[in-house]
PDB file of C-alpha atoms in Angstrom:
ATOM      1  CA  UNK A   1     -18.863  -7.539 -16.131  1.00  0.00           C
ATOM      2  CA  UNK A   2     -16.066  -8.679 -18.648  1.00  0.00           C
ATOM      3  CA  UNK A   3     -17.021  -5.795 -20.646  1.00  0.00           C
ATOM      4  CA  UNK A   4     -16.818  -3.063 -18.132  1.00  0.00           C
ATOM      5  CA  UNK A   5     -13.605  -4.165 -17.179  1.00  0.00           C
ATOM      6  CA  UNK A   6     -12.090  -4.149 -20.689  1.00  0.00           C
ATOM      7  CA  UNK A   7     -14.007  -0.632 -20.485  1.00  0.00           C
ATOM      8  CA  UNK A   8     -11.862   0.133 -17.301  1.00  0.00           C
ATOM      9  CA  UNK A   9      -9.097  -0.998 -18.863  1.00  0.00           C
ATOM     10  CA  UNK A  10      -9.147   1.080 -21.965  1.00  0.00           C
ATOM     11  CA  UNK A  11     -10.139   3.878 -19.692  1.00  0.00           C
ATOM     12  CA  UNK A  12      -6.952   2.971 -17.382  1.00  0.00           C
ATOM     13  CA  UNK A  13      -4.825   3.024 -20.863  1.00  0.00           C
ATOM     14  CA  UNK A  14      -6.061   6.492 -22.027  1.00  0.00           C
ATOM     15  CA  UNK A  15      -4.996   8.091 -18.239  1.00  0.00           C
ATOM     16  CA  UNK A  16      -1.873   6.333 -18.447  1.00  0.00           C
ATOM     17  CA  UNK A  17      -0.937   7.543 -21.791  1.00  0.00           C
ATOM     18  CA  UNK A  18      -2.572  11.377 -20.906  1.00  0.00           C
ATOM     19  CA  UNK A  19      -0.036  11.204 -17.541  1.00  0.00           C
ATOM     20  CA  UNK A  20       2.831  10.594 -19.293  1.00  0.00           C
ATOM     21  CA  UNK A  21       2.849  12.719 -22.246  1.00  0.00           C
ATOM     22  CA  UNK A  22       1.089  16.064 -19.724  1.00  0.00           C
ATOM     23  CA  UNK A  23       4.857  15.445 -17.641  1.00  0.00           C
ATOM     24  CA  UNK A  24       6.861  16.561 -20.530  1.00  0.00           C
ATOM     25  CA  UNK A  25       5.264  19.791 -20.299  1.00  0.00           C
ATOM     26  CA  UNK A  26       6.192  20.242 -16.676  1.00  0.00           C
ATOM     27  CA  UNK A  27       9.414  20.527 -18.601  1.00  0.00           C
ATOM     28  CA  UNK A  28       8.621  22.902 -21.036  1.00  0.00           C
ATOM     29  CA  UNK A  29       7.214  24.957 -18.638  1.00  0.00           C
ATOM     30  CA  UNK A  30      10.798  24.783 -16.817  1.00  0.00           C
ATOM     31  CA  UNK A  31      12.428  26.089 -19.818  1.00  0.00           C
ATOM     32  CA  UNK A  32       9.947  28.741 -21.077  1.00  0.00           C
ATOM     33  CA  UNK A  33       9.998  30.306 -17.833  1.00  0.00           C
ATOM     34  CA  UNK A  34      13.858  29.568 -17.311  1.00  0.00           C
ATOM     35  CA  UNK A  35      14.250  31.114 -20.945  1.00  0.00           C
ATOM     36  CA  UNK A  36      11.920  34.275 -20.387  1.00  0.00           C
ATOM     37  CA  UNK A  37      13.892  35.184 -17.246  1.00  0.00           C
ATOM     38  CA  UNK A  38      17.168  34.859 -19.021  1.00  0.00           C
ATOM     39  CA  UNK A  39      15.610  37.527 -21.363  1.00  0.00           C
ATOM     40  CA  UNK A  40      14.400  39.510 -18.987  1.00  0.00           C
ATOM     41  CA  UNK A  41      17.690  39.872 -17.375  1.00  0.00           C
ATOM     42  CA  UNK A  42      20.063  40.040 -20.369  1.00  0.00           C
ATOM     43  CA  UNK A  43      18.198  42.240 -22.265  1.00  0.00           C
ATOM     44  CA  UNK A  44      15.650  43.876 -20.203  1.00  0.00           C
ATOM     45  CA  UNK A  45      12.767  42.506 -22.203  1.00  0.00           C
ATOM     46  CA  UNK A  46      10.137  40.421 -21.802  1.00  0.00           C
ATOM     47  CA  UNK A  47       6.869  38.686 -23.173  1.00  0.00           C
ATOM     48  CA  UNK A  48       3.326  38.644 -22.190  1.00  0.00           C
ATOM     49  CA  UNK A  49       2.572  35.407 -24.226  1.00  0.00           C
ATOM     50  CA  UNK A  50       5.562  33.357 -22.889  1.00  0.00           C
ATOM     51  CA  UNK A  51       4.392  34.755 -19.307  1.00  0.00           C
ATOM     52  CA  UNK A  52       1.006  33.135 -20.200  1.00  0.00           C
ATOM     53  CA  UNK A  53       1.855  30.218 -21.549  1.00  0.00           C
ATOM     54  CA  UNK A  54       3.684  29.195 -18.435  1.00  0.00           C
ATOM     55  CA  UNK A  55       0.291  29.265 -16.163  1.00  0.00           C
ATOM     56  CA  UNK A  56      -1.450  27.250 -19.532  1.00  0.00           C
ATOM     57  CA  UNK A  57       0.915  24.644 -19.262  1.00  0.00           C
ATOM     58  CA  UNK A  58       0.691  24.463 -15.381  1.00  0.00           C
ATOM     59  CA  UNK A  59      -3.187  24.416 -15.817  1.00  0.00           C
ATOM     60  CA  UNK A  60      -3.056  21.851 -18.709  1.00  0.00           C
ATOM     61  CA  UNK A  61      -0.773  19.415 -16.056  1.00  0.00           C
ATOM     62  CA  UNK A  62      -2.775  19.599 -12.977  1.00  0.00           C
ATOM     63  CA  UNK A  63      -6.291  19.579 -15.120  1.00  0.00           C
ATOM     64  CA  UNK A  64      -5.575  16.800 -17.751  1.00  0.00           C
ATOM     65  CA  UNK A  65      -3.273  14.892 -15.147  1.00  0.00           C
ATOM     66  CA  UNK A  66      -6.006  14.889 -12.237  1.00  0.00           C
ATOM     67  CA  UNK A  67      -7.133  11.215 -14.083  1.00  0.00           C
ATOM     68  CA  UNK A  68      -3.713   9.968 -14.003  1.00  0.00           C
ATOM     69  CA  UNK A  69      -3.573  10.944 -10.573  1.00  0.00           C
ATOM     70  CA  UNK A  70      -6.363   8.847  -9.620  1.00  0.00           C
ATOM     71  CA  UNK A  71      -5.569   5.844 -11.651  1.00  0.00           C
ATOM     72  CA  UNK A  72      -2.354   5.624  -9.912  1.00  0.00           C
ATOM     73  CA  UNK A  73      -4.207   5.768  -6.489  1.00  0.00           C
ATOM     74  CA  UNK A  74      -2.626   9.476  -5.550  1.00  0.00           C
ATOM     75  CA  UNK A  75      -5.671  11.394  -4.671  1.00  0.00           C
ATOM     76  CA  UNK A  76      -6.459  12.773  -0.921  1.00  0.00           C
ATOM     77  CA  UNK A  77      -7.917  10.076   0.910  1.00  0.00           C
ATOM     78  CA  UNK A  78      -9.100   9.978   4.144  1.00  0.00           C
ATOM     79  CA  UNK A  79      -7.042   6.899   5.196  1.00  0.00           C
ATOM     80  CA  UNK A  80      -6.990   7.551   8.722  1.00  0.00           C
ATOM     81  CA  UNK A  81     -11.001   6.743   8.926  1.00  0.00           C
ATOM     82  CA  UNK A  82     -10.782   4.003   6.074  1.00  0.00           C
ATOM     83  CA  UNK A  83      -7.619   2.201   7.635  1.00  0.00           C
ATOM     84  CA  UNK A  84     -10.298   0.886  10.717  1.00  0.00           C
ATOM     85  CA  UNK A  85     -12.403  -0.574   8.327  1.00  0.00           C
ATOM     86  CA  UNK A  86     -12.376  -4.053   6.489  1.00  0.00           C
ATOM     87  CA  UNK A  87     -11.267  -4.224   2.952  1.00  0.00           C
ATOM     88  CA  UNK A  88     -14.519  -5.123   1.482  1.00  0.00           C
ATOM     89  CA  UNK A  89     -16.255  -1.859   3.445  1.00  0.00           C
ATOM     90  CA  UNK A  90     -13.414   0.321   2.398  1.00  0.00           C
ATOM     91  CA  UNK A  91     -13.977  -0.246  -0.851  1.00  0.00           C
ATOM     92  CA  UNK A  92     -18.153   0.136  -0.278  1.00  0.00           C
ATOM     93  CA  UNK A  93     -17.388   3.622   1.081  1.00  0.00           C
ATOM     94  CA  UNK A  94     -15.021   4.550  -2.235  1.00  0.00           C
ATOM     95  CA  UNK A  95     -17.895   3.363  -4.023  1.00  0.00           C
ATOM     96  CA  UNK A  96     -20.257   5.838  -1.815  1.00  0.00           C
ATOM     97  CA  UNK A  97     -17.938   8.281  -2.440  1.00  0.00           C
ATOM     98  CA  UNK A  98     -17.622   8.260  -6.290  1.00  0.00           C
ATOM     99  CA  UNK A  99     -21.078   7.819  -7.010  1.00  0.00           C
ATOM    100  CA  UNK A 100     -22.525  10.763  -4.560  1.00  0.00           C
ATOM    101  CA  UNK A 101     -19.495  12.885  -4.884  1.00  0.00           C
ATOM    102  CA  UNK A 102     -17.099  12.421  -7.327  1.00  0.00           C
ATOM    103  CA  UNK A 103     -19.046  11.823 -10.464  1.00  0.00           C
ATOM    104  CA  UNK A 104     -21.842  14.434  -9.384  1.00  0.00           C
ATOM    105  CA  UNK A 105     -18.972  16.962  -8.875  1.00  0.00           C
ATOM    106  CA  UNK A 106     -17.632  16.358 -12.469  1.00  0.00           C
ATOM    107  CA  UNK A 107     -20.608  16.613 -14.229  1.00  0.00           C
ATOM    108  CA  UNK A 108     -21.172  19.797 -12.737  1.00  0.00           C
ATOM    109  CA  UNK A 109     -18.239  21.599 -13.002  1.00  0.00           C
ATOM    110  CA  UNK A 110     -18.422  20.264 -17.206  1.00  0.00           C
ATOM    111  CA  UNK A 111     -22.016  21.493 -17.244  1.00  0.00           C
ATOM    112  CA  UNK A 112     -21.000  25.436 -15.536  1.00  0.00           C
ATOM    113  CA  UNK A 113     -17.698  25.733 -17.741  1.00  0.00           C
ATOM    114  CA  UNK A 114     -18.805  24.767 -21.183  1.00  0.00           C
ATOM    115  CA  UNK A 115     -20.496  27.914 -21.943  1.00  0.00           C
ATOM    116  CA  UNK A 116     -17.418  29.701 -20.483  1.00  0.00           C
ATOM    117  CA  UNK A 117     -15.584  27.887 -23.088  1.00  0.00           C
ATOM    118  CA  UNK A 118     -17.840  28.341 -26.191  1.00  0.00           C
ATOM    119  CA  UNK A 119     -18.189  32.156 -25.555  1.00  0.00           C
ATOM    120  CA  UNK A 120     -14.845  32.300 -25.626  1.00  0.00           C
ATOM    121  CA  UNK A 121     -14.139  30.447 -28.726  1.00  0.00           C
ATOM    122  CA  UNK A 122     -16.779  32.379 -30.555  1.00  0.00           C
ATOM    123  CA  UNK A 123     -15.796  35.435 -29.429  1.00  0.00           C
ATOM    124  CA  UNK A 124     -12.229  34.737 -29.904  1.00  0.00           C
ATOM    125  CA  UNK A 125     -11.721  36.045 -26.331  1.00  0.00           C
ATOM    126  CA  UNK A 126      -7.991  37.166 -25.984  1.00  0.00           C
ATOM    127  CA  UNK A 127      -6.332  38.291 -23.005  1.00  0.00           C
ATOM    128  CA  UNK A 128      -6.209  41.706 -21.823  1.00  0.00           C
ATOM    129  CA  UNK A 129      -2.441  42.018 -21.803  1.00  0.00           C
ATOM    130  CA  UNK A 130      -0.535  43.297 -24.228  1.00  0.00           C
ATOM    131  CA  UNK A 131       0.792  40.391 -26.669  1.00  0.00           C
ATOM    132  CA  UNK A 132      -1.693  37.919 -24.811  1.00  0.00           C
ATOM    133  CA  UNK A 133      -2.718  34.531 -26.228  1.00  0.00           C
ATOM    134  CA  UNK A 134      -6.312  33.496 -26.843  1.00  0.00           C
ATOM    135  CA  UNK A 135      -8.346  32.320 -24.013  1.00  0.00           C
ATOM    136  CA  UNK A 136     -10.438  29.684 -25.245  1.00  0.00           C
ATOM    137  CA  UNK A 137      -7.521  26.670 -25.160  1.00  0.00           C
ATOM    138  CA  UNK A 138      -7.078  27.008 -21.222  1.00  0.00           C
ATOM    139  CA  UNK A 139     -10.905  27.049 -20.743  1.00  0.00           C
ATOM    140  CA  UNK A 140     -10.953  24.092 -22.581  1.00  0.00           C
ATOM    141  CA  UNK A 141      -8.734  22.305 -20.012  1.00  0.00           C
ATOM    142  CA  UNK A 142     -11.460  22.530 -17.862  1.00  0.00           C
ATOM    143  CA  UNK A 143     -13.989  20.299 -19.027  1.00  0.00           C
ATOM    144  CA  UNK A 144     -11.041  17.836 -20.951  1.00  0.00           C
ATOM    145  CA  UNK A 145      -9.711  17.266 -17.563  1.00  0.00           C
ATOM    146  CA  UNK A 146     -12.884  16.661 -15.491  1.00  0.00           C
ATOM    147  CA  UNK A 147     -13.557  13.890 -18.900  1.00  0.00           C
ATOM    148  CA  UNK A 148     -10.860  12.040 -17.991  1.00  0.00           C
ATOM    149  CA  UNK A 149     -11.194  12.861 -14.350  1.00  0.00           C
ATOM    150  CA  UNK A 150     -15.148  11.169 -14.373  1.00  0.00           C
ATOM    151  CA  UNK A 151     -13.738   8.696 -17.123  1.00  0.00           C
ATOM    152  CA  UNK A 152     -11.216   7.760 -14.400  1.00  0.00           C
ATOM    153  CA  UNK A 153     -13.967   7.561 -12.026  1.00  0.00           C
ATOM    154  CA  UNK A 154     -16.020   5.440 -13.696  1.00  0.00           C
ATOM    155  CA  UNK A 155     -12.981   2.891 -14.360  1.00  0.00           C
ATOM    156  CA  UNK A 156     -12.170   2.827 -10.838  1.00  0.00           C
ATOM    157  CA  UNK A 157     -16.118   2.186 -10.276  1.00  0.00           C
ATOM    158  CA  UNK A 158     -16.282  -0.988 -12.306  1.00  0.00           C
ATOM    159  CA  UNK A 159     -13.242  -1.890 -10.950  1.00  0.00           C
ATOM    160  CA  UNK A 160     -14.393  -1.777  -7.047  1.00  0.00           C
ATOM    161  CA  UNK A 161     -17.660  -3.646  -7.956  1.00  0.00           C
ATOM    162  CA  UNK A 162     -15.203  -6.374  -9.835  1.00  0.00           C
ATOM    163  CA  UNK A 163     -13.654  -6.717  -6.611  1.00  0.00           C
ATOM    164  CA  UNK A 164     -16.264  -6.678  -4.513  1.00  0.00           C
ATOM    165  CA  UNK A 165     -17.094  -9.584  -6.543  1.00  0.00           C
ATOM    166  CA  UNK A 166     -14.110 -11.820  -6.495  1.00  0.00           C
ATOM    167  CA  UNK A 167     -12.957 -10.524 -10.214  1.00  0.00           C
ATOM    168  CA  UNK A 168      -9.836  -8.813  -9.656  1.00  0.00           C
ATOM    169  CA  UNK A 169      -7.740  -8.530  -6.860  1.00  0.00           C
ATOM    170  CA  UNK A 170      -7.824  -4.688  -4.431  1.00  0.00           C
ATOM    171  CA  UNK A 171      -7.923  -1.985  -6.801  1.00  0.00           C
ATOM    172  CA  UNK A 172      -6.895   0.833  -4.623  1.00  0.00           C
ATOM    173  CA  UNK A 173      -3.757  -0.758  -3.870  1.00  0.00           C
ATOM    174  CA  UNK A 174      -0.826   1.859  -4.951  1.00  0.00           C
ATOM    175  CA  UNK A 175       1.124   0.256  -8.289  1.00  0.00           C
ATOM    176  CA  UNK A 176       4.555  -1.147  -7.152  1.00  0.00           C
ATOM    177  CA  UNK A 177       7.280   1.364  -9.107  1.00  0.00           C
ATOM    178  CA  UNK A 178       9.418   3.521  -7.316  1.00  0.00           C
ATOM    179  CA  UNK A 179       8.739   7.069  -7.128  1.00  0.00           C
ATOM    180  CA  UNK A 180      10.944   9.599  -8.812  1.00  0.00           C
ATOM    181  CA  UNK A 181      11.791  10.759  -5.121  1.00  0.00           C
ATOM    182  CA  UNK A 182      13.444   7.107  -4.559  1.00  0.00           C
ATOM    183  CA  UNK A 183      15.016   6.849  -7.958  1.00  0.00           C
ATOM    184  CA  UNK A 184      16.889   9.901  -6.881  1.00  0.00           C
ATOM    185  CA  UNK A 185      17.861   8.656  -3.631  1.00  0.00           C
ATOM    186  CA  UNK A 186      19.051   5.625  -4.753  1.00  0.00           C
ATOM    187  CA  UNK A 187      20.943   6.751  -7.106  1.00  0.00           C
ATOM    188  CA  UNK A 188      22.743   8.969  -5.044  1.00  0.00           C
ATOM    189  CA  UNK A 189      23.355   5.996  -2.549  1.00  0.00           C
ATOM    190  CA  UNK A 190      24.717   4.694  -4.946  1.00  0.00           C
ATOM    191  CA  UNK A 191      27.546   7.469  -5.920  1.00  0.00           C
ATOM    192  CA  UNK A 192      28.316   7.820  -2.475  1.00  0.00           C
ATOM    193  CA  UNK A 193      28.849   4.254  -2.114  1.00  0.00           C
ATOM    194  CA  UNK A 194      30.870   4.544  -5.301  1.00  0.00           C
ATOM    195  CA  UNK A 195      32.995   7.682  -4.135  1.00  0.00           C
ATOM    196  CA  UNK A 196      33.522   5.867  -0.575  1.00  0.00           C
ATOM    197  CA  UNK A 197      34.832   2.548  -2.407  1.00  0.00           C
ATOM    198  CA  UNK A 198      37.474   4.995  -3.977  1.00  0.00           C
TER     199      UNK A 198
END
C-alpha cells in the first residue's frame, strides 16, 4: 500500500501543479477577450482567431482543471444522502462510485474522442471561419483532461482504501485554505475597518 500512496501522491502533485498553472489562463482569456472588444469598438475590427482562442482557453480550464477540481474535494456530491451515513460507509459508497462510474465514464469518453482527435491532426482540420485556428489542440483537451481526471480518480481510490484501512486520516475532507471568495472579504473588512479607524 506504501507504494500506491506515493502513487497518489505523485498523482495529487501533478493535479496540483496542472490547477495552478490552467488559472493563469482564466486570465488570459480576460484580456484576449477584454483586448478584442477594445478593437472591435475603436476600430471596428475584429478577429476570428482571437474569438476562438477565447472558447480554447475556457475549454482547456474546465477540461485540464476537472482533476484539480477533484483533488481539492470540489466536485458535485450528493452530500445530502452521504451526510446520514457513517464515515467508513461514506467513503465505501465513493469507492462504489469511482469504480462503477467514474473511471468507466473516463475511459469511455478517451476511447470515443481519440479518433476525433487523430482525424483532425492528420487532416489538419481548421475551422470554418475565416482566419480560424486549427482544430486538433482543443480536441486534444478532451482526452488530456479525462487523464488527469481518471489519474485523479485513481489517487483518490488508493487513498479511500488507505483509509479504510487506518493509513491516512479522511481523504474527502476539503483542504483548510481560504477561498478566493474569503480572501476578498476579508480584505475588504479589513479597509473598512481601516477607513472607520480614520
Amino acid at each position: 500500500m506504501s507504494l500506491l500512496l506515493q502513487l497518489s501522491r505523485a498523482i495529487d502533485r501533478l493535479n496540483e501543479w496542472v490547477g495552478r498553472w490552467v488559472s493563469w489562463l482564466v486570465l488570459a482569456a480576460v484580456l484576449i477577450s477584454a483586448g478584442n472588444a477594445v478593437v472591435r469598438k475603436l476600430f471596428n475590427n475584429s478577429s476570428n482567431a482571437l474569438l476562438e482562442i477565447q472558447w480554447y482557453l475556457f475549454a482547456a480550464v474546465f477540461l485540464l482543471a476537472a482533476g484539480y477540481t477533484l483533488l481539492r474535494q470540489e466536485h458535485v456530491k450528493i452530500d445530502v444522502v452521504l451526510s446520514r451515513f457513517t464515515k467508513r460507509t461514506q467513503i465505501k459508497i465513493e469507492i462504489f462510485g469511482i469504480l462503477a462510474f467514474l473511471l468507466p465514464f473516463v475511459v469511455t469518453v478517451i476511447v470515443l474522442v481519440w479518433p476525433l482527435v487523430t482525424k483532425a491532426y492528420i487532416s489538419g482540420e481548421v475551422s470554418g471561419n475565416a482566419g480560424g485556428l486549427i482544430r486538433w489542440p482543443v480536441f486534444a483537451l478532451v482526452p488530456a483532461g479525462f487523464t488527469l481526471l481518471g489519474l485523479q480518480g485513481l489517487s483518490e481510490l488508493i487513498k479511500r482504501f488507505a483509509f479504510l484501512q487506518g493509513l491516512i486520516d479522511d481523504p474527502t475532507r476539503k483542504p483548510e485554505a481560504r477561498s478566493a471568495e474569503e480572501e476578498l472579504a476579508e480584505a475588504i473588512r479589513a479597509q473598512a475597518e481601516a477607513g472607520a479607524r480614520k
